[in-house]
Amino acid sequence: MKIEDLNALKQSGEKITCLTAYDASFAAVFDTCGVDIVLVGDSLGNVIQGSKNTLGVSMDEMIYHTQAVAKGARKALLIADMPYQSYTNAKQTLENAKRLMDVGAQMVKFEGGRELEASFKVLQDNNIPVCGHLGLQPQSILEIGGYKVQGRSKNDAQRILDDAKMLEDWGVKTIVLECIPASLAKQISQSLSIPTIGIGAGVDCDGQVLVGYDMLGITQNPPKFVQNFLTNGSVKSATDDFIQAVKNSTFPTDVHSF
Ligand code: KIV
């Protein structure tokens, strides 16, 4: 999958599918099933390291997992997360993004909006593709006081919409929208020409992402928007079912989204 193909999918109305993976074996299964994007998420702090949040994940750990996933993902677009405090200024952002690209990432993702203008712009100037991440930003969990839906008030919703437009102007290729009202996610998706990828943000995003372990029902106490696709059969059939459900817009359902 090339970056331009994401836009083509949005234009054609075909939903984009994305799963997180942290090792070569899961990446290879998801890739073989035809998932469009494999994301090396810093959610590895939760699901691999067993931590309460993602704040302890280091750059070296992201490099290690990205390197492994790059060996398993052949056709899917490989996006790697920039961990907490790895993009606090333009110089640091560029150095760390280059490290991820050097081990096989094709795009980097980081959380935040207008306050990160210098980081977005330095990557655009250096032709490093970026995926934005708005709404619930797990790396800000201490400031926001828990995993809660964002963008419920008029002001907050407007800020997220404005940030999304700003990111598009700064050359961002796609934006993850996490835990925002479905109506806001729909409005943002319709306002942008780049694709949105939702998680807990309703069915009207241009695509859907799930943590691979959540999709397979491995995670204890997953968020309520999660659906376990491994109710019977194999990891491969669960992945096939997830891809079909996103493509057919039968996932997420109202029951699982906000
Ligand atoms: O870290 C991660 O896995 C993510 C997704 C849940 C979007 O950012």
PDB file of C-alpha atoms and ligand atoms in Angstrom:
ATOM      1  CA  MET A   1       0.000   0.000   0.000  1.00  0.00           C
ATOM      2  CA  LYS A   2       1.373   3.381  -0.968  1.00  0.00           C
ATOM      3  CA  ILE A   3       0.450   6.615   0.743  1.00  0.00           C
ATOM      4  CA  GLU A   4      -1.400   7.828  -2.375  1.00  0.00           C
ATOM      5  CA  ASP A   5      -3.521   4.664  -2.232  1.00  0.00           C
ATOM      6  CA  LEU A   6      -4.999   5.851   1.081  1.00  0.00           C
ATOM      7  CA  ASN A   7      -6.423   8.926  -0.629  1.00  0.00           C
ATOM      8  CA  ALA A   8      -7.708   6.781  -3.485  1.00  0.00           C
ATOM      9  CA  LEU A   9      -9.522   4.565  -0.956  1.00  0.00           C
ATOM     10  CA  LYS A  10     -11.124   7.613   0.650  1.00  0.00           C
ATOM     11  CA  GLN A  11     -12.211   8.958  -2.724  1.00  0.00           C
ATOM     12  CA  SER A  12     -13.693   5.631  -3.782  1.00  0.00           C
ATOM     13  CA  GLY A  13     -15.507   5.260  -0.457  1.00  0.00           C
ATOM     14  CA  GLU A  14     -13.693   2.020   0.376  1.00  0.00           C
ATOM     15  CA  LYS A  15     -12.878   1.872   4.086  1.00  0.00           C
ATOM     16  CA  ILE A  16      -9.257   1.705   5.228  1.00  0.00           C
ATOM     17  CA  THR A  17      -8.312  -1.089   7.642  1.00  0.00           C
ATOM     18  CA  CYS A  18      -5.537  -0.783  10.211  1.00  0.00           C
ATOM     19  CA  LEU A  19      -4.323  -3.086  12.987  1.00  0.00           C
ATOM     20  CA  THR A  20      -1.474  -2.667  15.407  1.00  0.00           C
ATOM     21  CA  ALA A  21       1.321  -5.232  15.490  1.00  0.00           C
ATOM     22  CA  TYR A  22       4.522  -5.364  17.486  1.00  0.00           C
ATOM     23  CA  ASP A  23       6.300  -8.384  16.031  1.00  0.00           C
ATOM     24  CA  ALA A  24       7.023 -10.019  12.683  1.00  0.00           C
ATOM     25  CA  SER A  25       4.613 -12.962  13.104  1.00  0.00           C
ATOM     26  CA  PHE A  26       1.437 -10.973  13.803  1.00  0.00           C
ATOM     27  CA  ALA A  27       2.452  -8.421  11.182  1.00  0.00           C
ATOM     28  CA  ALA A  28       2.795 -11.216   8.617  1.00  0.00           C
ATOM     29  CA  VAL A  29      -0.680 -12.667   9.402  1.00  0.00           C
ATOM     30  CA  PHE A  30      -2.370  -9.263   9.230  1.00  0.00           C
ATOM     31  CA  ASP A  31      -0.450  -8.431   6.065  1.00  0.00           C
ATOM     32  CA  THR A  32      -1.297 -11.712   4.360  1.00  0.00           C
ATOM     33  CA  CYS A  33      -4.980 -11.143   5.160  1.00  0.00           C
ATOM     34  CA  GLY A  34      -4.740  -7.832   3.312  1.00  0.00           C
ATOM     35  CA  VAL A  35      -4.982  -5.231   6.057  1.00  0.00           C
ATOM     36  CA  ASP A  36      -4.187  -1.826   4.525  1.00  0.00           C
ATOM     37  CA  ILE A  37      -2.029  -0.439   7.360  1.00  0.00           C
ATOM     38  CA  VAL A  38       0.010  -2.058  10.108  1.00  0.00           C
ATOM     39  CA  LEU A  39       0.673   0.347  12.974  1.00  0.00           C
ATOM     40  CA  VAL A  40       3.490  -0.206  15.441  1.00  0.00           C
ATOM     41  CA  GLY A  41       1.615   1.561  18.219  1.00  0.00           C
ATOM     42  CA  ASP A  42       3.080   2.747  21.483  1.00  0.00           C
ATOM     43  CA  SER A  43       0.106   0.815  22.898  1.00  0.00           C
ATOM     44  CA  LEU A  44       2.828  -1.820  23.175  1.00  0.00           C
ATOM     45  CA  GLY A  45       3.391  -0.180  26.563  1.00  0.00           C
ATOM     46  CA  ASN A  46       0.000  -1.589  27.607  1.00  0.00           C
ATOM     47  CA  VAL A  47      -0.293  -4.854  25.735  1.00  0.00           C
ATOM     48  CA  ILE A  48       3.342  -6.007  25.549  1.00  0.00           C
ATOM     49  CA  GLN A  49       4.894  -4.406  28.618  1.00  0.00           C
ATOM     50  CA  GLY A  50       1.809  -4.599  30.861  1.00  0.00           C
ATOM     51  CA  SER A  51       1.978  -0.951  31.914  1.00  0.00           C
ATOM     52  CA  LYS A  52      -1.028   1.195  32.834  1.00  0.00           C
ATOM     53  CA  ASN A  53      -0.239   3.722  30.120  1.00  0.00           C
ATOM     54  CA  THR A  54       2.086   4.396  27.200  1.00  0.00           C
ATOM     55  CA  LEU A  55       4.311   6.942  28.936  1.00  0.00           C
ATOM     56  CA  GLY A  56       7.180   4.558  29.689  1.00  0.00           C
ATOM     57  CA  VAL A  57       7.761   3.465  26.070  1.00  0.00           C
ATOM     58  CA  SER A  58      11.177   4.530  24.773  1.00  0.00           C
ATOM     59  CA  MET A  59      12.509   5.348  21.312  1.00  0.00           C
ATOM     60  CA  ASP A  60      14.808   2.319  21.448  1.00  0.00           C
ATOM     61  CA  GLU A  61      11.818   0.078  22.138  1.00  0.00           C
ATOM     62  CA  MET A  62       9.883   1.592  19.216  1.00  0.00           C
ATOM     63  CA  ILE A  63      12.912   0.987  16.984  1.00  0.00           C
ATOM     64  CA  TYR A  64      13.162  -2.649  18.139  1.00  0.00           C
ATOM     65  CA  HIS A  65       9.482  -3.392  17.454  1.00  0.00           C
ATOM     66  CA  THR A  66       9.366  -1.440  14.185  1.00  0.00           C
ATOM     67  CA  GLN A  67      12.350  -3.413  12.930  1.00  0.00           C
ATOM     68  CA  ALA A  68      10.553  -6.676  13.750  1.00  0.00           C
ATOM     69  CA  VAL A  69       7.227  -5.625  12.191  1.00  0.00           C
ATOM     70  CA  ALA A  70       9.005  -4.445   9.036  1.00  0.00           C
ATOM     71  CA  LYS A  71      10.187  -8.015   8.486  1.00  0.00           C
ATOM     72  CA  GLY A  72       6.603  -9.345   8.573  1.00  0.00           C
ATOM     73  CA  ALA A  73       4.645  -6.611   6.781  1.00  0.00           C
ATOM     74  CA  ARG A  74       5.262  -6.688   3.057  1.00  0.00           C
ATOM     75  CA  LYS A  75       2.257  -5.087   1.334  1.00  0.00           C
ATOM     76  CA  ALA A  76       0.620  -3.073   4.109  1.00  0.00           C
ATOM     77  CA  LEU A  77       1.722   0.483   4.806  1.00  0.00           C
ATOM     78  CA  LEU A  78       3.886   0.505   7.934  1.00  0.00           C
ATOM     79  CA  ILE A  79       3.292   3.379  10.347  1.00  0.00           C
ATOM     80  CA  ALA A  80       5.326   3.697  13.557  1.00  0.00           C
ATOM     81  CA  ASP A  81       4.395   5.712  16.636  1.00  0.00           C
ATOM     82  CA  MET A  82       6.730   8.303  18.085  1.00  0.00           C
ATOM     83  CA  PRO A  83       6.711   7.693  21.849  1.00  0.00           C
ATOM     84  CA  TYR A  84       6.149  10.151  24.685  1.00  0.00           C
ATOM     85  CA  GLN A  85       8.661  13.024  24.789  1.00  0.00           C
ATOM     86  CA  SER A  86      10.351  11.986  21.529  1.00  0.00           C
ATOM     87  CA  TYR A  87       9.062  15.011  19.557  1.00  0.00           C
ATOM     88  CA  THR A  88       9.351  17.950  21.930  1.00  0.00           C
ATOM     89  CA  ASN A  89      11.158  20.209  19.410  1.00  0.00           C
ATOM     90  CA  ALA A  90      11.888  20.236  15.686  1.00  0.00           C
ATOM     91  CA  LYS A  91      15.450  18.887  15.900  1.00  0.00           C
ATOM     92  CA  GLN A  92      14.520  15.991  18.174  1.00  0.00           C
ATOM     93  CA  THR A  93      11.418  15.192  16.087  1.00  0.00           C
ATOM     94  CA  LEU A  94      13.458  14.974  12.897  1.00  0.00           C
ATOM     95  CA  GLU A  95      16.210  12.826  14.437  1.00  0.00           C
ATOM     96  CA  ASN A  96      13.769  10.362  15.967  1.00  0.00           C
ATOM     97  CA  ALA A  97      11.494  10.189  12.914  1.00  0.00           C
ATOM     98  CA  LYS A  98      14.548   9.405  10.753  1.00  0.00           C
ATOM     99  CA  ARG A  99      15.505   6.565  13.103  1.00  0.00           C
ATOM    100  CA  LEU A 100      12.060   4.981  12.640  1.00  0.00           C
ATOM    101  CA  MET A 101      12.157   5.459   8.861  1.00  0.00           C
ATOM    102  CA  ASP A 102      15.656   3.906   8.757  1.00  0.00           C
ATOM    103  CA  VAL A 103      14.345   0.638  10.217  1.00  0.00           C
ATOM    104  CA  GLY A 104      11.389   0.314   7.849  1.00  0.00           C
ATOM    105  CA  ALA A 105       8.602   2.707   8.871  1.00  0.00           C
ATOM    106  CA  GLN A 106       6.961   4.387   5.886  1.00  0.00           C
ATOM    107  CA  MET A 107       5.195   7.006   7.994  1.00  0.00           C
ATOM    108  CA  VAL A 108       5.442   8.193  11.599  1.00  0.00           C
ATOM    109  CA  LYS A 109       2.571   9.080  13.907  1.00  0.00           C
ATOM    110  CA  PHE A 110       2.481  11.415  16.854  1.00  0.00           C
ATOM    111  CA  GLU A 111      -0.219  12.860  19.086  1.00  0.00           C
ATOM    112  CA  GLY A 112      -1.230  16.516  19.145  1.00  0.00           C
ATOM    113  CA  GLY A 113      -2.333  19.532  17.154  1.00  0.00           C
ATOM    114  CA  ARG A 114      -1.392  23.188  16.710  1.00  0.00           C
ATOM    115  CA  GLU A 115       1.095  23.181  19.627  1.00  0.00           C
ATOM    116  CA  LEU A 116       3.342  20.905  17.540  1.00  0.00           C
ATOM    117  CA  GLU A 117       3.560  23.128  14.463  1.00  0.00           C
ATOM    118  CA  ALA A 118       7.393  23.010  14.400  1.00  0.00           C
ATOM    119  CA  SER A 119       7.416  19.205  14.531  1.00  0.00           C
ATOM    120  CA  PHE A 120       4.846  18.827  11.741  1.00  0.00           C
ATOM    121  CA  LYS A 121       6.622  21.377   9.560  1.00  0.00           C
ATOM    122  CA  VAL A 122      10.144  19.983   9.973  1.00  0.00           C
ATOM    123  CA  LEU A 123       8.931  16.553   8.851  1.00  0.00           C
ATOM    124  CA  GLN A 124       7.057  18.005   5.919  1.00  0.00           C
ATOM    125  CA  ASP A 125      10.200  19.959   4.882  1.00  0.00           C
ATOM    126  CA  ASN A 126      12.189  16.726   5.050  1.00  0.00           C
ATOM    127  CA  ASN A 127       9.624  14.613   3.164  1.00  0.00           C
ATOM    128  CA  ILE A 128       8.844  12.339   6.084  1.00  0.00           C
ATOM    129  CA  PRO A 129       5.170  11.346   5.898  1.00  0.00           C
ATOM    130  CA  VAL A 130       3.169  11.952   9.055  1.00  0.00           C
ATOM    131  CA  CYS A 131      -0.025  10.492  10.516  1.00  0.00           C
ATOM    132  CA  GLY A 132      -1.715  12.810  13.033  1.00  0.00           C
ATOM    133  CA  HIS A 133      -3.566  11.662  16.149  1.00  0.00           C
ATOM    134  CA  LEU A 134      -6.351  13.840  17.614  1.00  0.00           C
ATOM    135  CA  GLY A 135      -9.119  13.409  20.164  1.00  0.00           C
ATOM    136  CA  LEU A 136      -8.086  11.188  23.040  1.00  0.00           C
ATOM    137  CA  GLN A 137      -4.299  11.350  23.182  1.00  0.00           C
ATOM    138  CA  PRO A 138      -3.076   8.554  25.465  1.00  0.00           C
ATOM    139  CA  GLN A 139       0.284  10.287  25.963  1.00  0.00           C
ATOM    140  CA  SER A 140      -1.616  13.151  27.685  1.00  0.00           C
ATOM    141  CA  ILE A 141      -3.421  10.798  30.033  1.00  0.00           C
ATOM    142  CA  LEU A 142      -2.085  12.465  33.191  1.00  0.00           C
ATOM    143  CA  GLU A 143      -3.270  15.921  32.051  1.00  0.00           C
ATOM    144  CA  ILE A 144      -6.722  14.781  30.903  1.00  0.00           C
ATOM    145  CA  GLY A 145      -7.250  12.577  33.958  1.00  0.00           C
ATOM    146  CA  GLY A 146      -8.230   9.272  32.345  1.00  0.00           C
ATOM    147  CA  TYR A 147      -9.368   7.559  29.163  1.00  0.00           C
ATOM    148  CA  LYS A 148     -12.461   9.668  28.420  1.00  0.00           C
ATOM    149  CA  VAL A 149     -14.290  10.761  25.296  1.00  0.00           C
ATOM    150  CA  GLN A 150     -12.908  14.080  24.011  1.00  0.00           C
ATOM    151  CA  GLY A 151     -14.643  16.822  22.014  1.00  0.00           C
ATOM    152  CA  ARG A 152     -17.993  16.716  23.766  1.00  0.00           C
ATOM    153  CA  SER A 153     -18.277  20.467  24.363  1.00  0.00           C
ATOM    154  CA  LYS A 154     -18.754  22.888  21.478  1.00  0.00           C
ATOM    155  CA  ASN A 155     -15.363  24.520  22.110  1.00  0.00           C
ATOM    156  CA  ASP A 156     -13.474  21.244  22.351  1.00  0.00           C
ATOM    157  CA  ALA A 157     -15.149  19.922  19.214  1.00  0.00           C
ATOM    158  CA  GLN A 158     -14.272  23.112  17.315  1.00  0.00           C
ATOM    159  CA  ARG A 159     -10.657  22.896  18.466  1.00  0.00           C
ATOM    160  CA  ILE A 160     -10.321  19.307  17.246  1.00  0.00           C
ATOM    161  CA  LEU A 161     -11.905  20.209  13.902  1.00  0.00           C
ATOM    162  CA  ASP A 162      -9.613  23.240  13.513  1.00  0.00           C
ATOM    163  CA  ASP A 163      -6.554  21.169  14.448  1.00  0.00           C
ATOM    164  CA  ALA A 164      -7.499  18.531  11.871  1.00  0.00           C
ATOM    165  CA  LYS A 165      -7.699  21.193   9.145  1.00  0.00           C
ATOM    166  CA  MET A 166      -4.380  22.673  10.281  1.00  0.00           C
ATOM    167  CA  LEU A 167      -2.689  19.277  10.140  1.00  0.00           C
ATOM    168  CA  GLU A 168      -3.972  18.752   6.618  1.00  0.00           C
ATOM    169  CA  ASP A 169      -2.541  22.161   5.626  1.00  0.00           C
ATOM    170  CA  TRP A 170       0.798  21.134   7.139  1.00  0.00           C
ATOM    171  CA  GLY A 171       0.981  18.109   4.843  1.00  0.00           C
ATOM    172  CA  VAL A 172      -0.165  15.382   7.228  1.00  0.00           C
ATOM    173  CA  LYS A 173      -1.243  12.331   5.201  1.00  0.00           C
ATOM    174  CA  THR A 174      -3.890  10.805   7.448  1.00  0.00           C
ATOM    175  CA  ILE A 175      -5.271  11.397  10.951  1.00  0.00           C
ATOM    176  CA  VAL A 176      -6.255   8.944  13.687  1.00  0.00           C
ATOM    177  CA  LEU A 177      -9.347  10.159  15.550  1.00  0.00           C
ATOM    178  CA  GLU A 178      -9.577   8.491  18.943  1.00  0.00           C
ATOM    179  CA  CYS A 179     -12.631   8.474  21.237  1.00  0.00           C
ATOM    180  CA  ILE A 180     -14.597  11.436  19.961  1.00  0.00           C
ATOM    181  CA  PRO A 181     -18.348  11.599  19.290  1.00  0.00           C
ATOM    182  CA  ALA A 182     -19.296   9.861  16.052  1.00  0.00           C
ATOM    183  CA  SER A 183     -20.995  13.037  14.760  1.00  0.00           C
ATOM    184  CA  LEU A 184     -17.783  15.050  15.198  1.00  0.00           C
ATOM    185  CA  ALA A 185     -15.689  12.344  13.527  1.00  0.00           C
ATOM    186  CA  LYS A 186     -18.123  12.374  10.600  1.00  0.00           C
ATOM    187  CA  GLN A 187     -17.909  16.165  10.299  1.00  0.00           C
ATOM    188  CA  ILE A 188     -14.090  16.070  10.371  1.00  0.00           C
ATOM    189  CA  SER A 189     -13.949  13.231   7.837  1.00  0.00           C
ATOM    190  CA  GLN A 190     -16.224  15.140   5.484  1.00  0.00           C
ATOM    191  CA  SER A 191     -14.226  18.373   5.911  1.00  0.00           C
ATOM    192  CA  LEU A 192     -10.856  16.899   4.976  1.00  0.00           C
ATOM    193  CA  SER A 193      -9.495  15.553   1.730  1.00  0.00           C
ATOM    194  CA  ILE A 194      -7.044  13.291   3.615  1.00  0.00           C
ATOM    195  CA  PRO A 195      -8.438  10.124   5.209  1.00  0.00           C
ATOM    196  CA  THR A 196      -9.366   9.763   8.879  1.00  0.00           C
ATOM    197  CA  ILE A 197      -8.923   6.503  10.755  1.00  0.00           C
ATOM    198  CA  GLY A 198     -11.187   6.082  13.740  1.00  0.00           C
ATOM    199  CA  ILE A 199     -10.943   4.219  17.015  1.00  0.00           C
ATOM    200  CA  GLY A 200     -13.978   4.668  19.228  1.00  0.00           C
ATOM    201  CA  ALA A 201     -15.096   7.414  16.848  1.00  0.00           C
ATOM    202  CA  GLY A 202     -18.017   5.831  14.983  1.00  0.00           C
ATOM    203  CA  VAL A 203     -18.502   4.250  11.606  1.00  0.00           C
ATOM    204  CA  ASP A 204     -18.241   7.352   9.437  1.00  0.00           C
ATOM    205  CA  CYS A 205     -14.451   7.702   9.600  1.00  0.00           C
ATOM    206  CA  ASP A 206     -12.650   6.770   6.389  1.00  0.00           C
ATOM    207  CA  GLY A 207     -11.141   3.751   8.116  1.00  0.00           C
ATOM    208  CA  GLN A 208     -10.870   1.939  11.426  1.00  0.00           C
ATOM    209  CA  VAL A 209      -7.945   0.906  13.594  1.00  0.00           C
ATOM    210  CA  LEU A 210      -7.894  -1.552  16.455  1.00  0.00           C
ATOM    211  CA  VAL A 211      -5.093  -2.748  18.687  1.00  0.00           C
ATOM    212  CA  GLY A 212      -4.397  -6.209  17.252  1.00  0.00           C
ATOM    213  CA  TYR A 213      -4.649  -7.873  20.678  1.00  0.00           C
ATOM    214  CA  ASP A 214      -8.024  -6.193  21.331  1.00  0.00           C
ATOM    215  CA  MET A 215      -9.352  -7.419  17.983  1.00  0.00           C
ATOM    216  CA  LEU A 216      -8.323 -10.962  18.985  1.00  0.00           C
ATOM    217  CA  GLY A 217      -9.918 -10.735  22.421  1.00  0.00           C
ATOM    218  CA  ILE A 218      -6.583 -11.162  24.230  1.00  0.00           C
ATOM    219  CA  THR A 219      -6.676  -7.860  26.157  1.00  0.00           C
ATOM    220  CA  GLN A 220      -8.217  -7.952  29.651  1.00  0.00           C
ATOM    221  CA  ASN A 221     -10.880  -5.231  30.155  1.00  0.00           C
ATOM    222  CA  PRO A 222     -10.630  -3.675  26.682  1.00  0.00           C
ATOM    223  CA  PRO A 223     -12.284  -0.313  25.900  1.00  0.00           C
ATOM    224  CA  LYS A 224     -16.011  -0.655  25.247  1.00  0.00           C
ATOM    225  CA  PHE A 225     -15.794   0.172  21.532  1.00  0.00           C
ATOM    226  CA  VAL A 226     -13.661  -2.944  20.973  1.00  0.00           C
ATOM    227  CA  GLN A 227     -15.092  -6.018  19.279  1.00  0.00           C
ATOM    228  CA  ASN A 228     -13.578  -9.478  19.702  1.00  0.00           C
ATOM    229  CA  PHE A 229     -13.364 -10.940  16.188  1.00  0.00           C
ATOM    230  CA  LEU A 230     -11.850 -14.238  17.404  1.00  0.00           C
ATOM    231  CA  THR A 231     -15.096 -15.829  18.535  1.00  0.00           C
ATOM    232  CA  ASN A 232     -14.301 -19.003  16.671  1.00  0.00           C
ATOM    233  CA  GLY A 233     -11.806 -20.086  14.029  1.00  0.00           C
ATOM    234  CA  SER A 234      -8.277 -18.803  13.755  1.00  0.00           C
ATOM    235  CA  VAL A 235      -6.296 -15.572  13.992  1.00  0.00           C
ATOM    236  CA  LYS A 236      -6.419 -15.521  10.202  1.00  0.00           C
ATOM    237  CA  SER A 237     -10.209 -15.888  10.031  1.00  0.00           C
ATOM    238  CA  ALA A 238     -10.632 -13.252  12.764  1.00  0.00           C
ATOM    239  CA  THR A 239      -8.454 -10.878  10.749  1.00  0.00           C
ATOM    240  CA  ASP A 240     -10.425 -11.646   7.570  1.00  0.00           C
ATOM    241  CA  ASP A 241     -13.673 -10.936   9.469  1.00  0.00           C
ATOM    242  CA  PHE A 242     -12.315  -7.637  10.837  1.00  0.00           C
ATOM    243  CA  ILE A 243     -11.281  -6.500   7.345  1.00  0.00           C
ATOM    244  CA  GLN A 244     -14.677  -7.454   5.890  1.00  0.00           C
ATOM    245  CA  ALA A 245     -16.581  -5.778   8.727  1.00  0.00           C
ATOM    246  CA  VAL A 246     -14.702  -2.488   8.240  1.00  0.00           C
ATOM    247  CA  LYS A 247     -15.015  -2.637   4.439  1.00  0.00           C
ATOM    248  CA  ASN A 248     -18.777  -3.295   4.760  1.00  0.00           C
ATOM    249  CA  SER A 249     -19.212  -0.675   7.517  1.00  0.00           C
ATOM    250  CA  THR A 250     -20.660  -3.288   9.857  1.00  0.00           C
ATOM    251  CA  PHE A 251     -17.926  -2.412  12.387  1.00  0.00           C
ATOM    252  CA  PRO A 252     -18.079  -0.339  14.517  1.00  0.00           C
ATOM    253  CA  THR A 253     -21.708  -0.656  15.486  1.00  0.00           C
ATOM    254  CA  ASP A 254     -23.502   1.961  17.593  1.00  0.00           C
ATOM    255  CA  VAL A 255     -23.227  -0.375  20.549  1.00  0.00           C
ATOM    256  CA  HIS A 256     -19.451  -0.219  20.476  1.00  0.00           C
ATOM    257  CA  SER A 257     -18.862   3.408  19.536  1.00  0.00           C
ATOM    258  CA  PHE A 258     -19.546   6.626  21.344  1.00  0.00           C
TER     259      PHE A 258
HETATM  260  O1  KIV B   1      -0.687   3.175  20.047  1.00  0.00           O
HETATM  261  C1  KIV B   1      -1.648   2.755  19.381  1.00  0.00           C
HETATM  262  O2  KIV B   1      -1.899   1.565  19.246  1.00  0.00           O
HETATM  263  C2  KIV B   1      -2.507   3.743  18.737  1.00  0.00           C
HETATM  264  C3  KIV B   1      -3.793   3.274  18.146  1.00  0.00           C
HETATM  265  C4  KIV B   1      -4.702   2.751  19.157  1.00  0.00           C
HETATM  266  C5  KIV B   1      -4.411   4.288  17.286  1.00  0.00           C
HETATM  267  O3  KIV B   1      -2.168   4.887  18.720  1.00  0.00           O
END
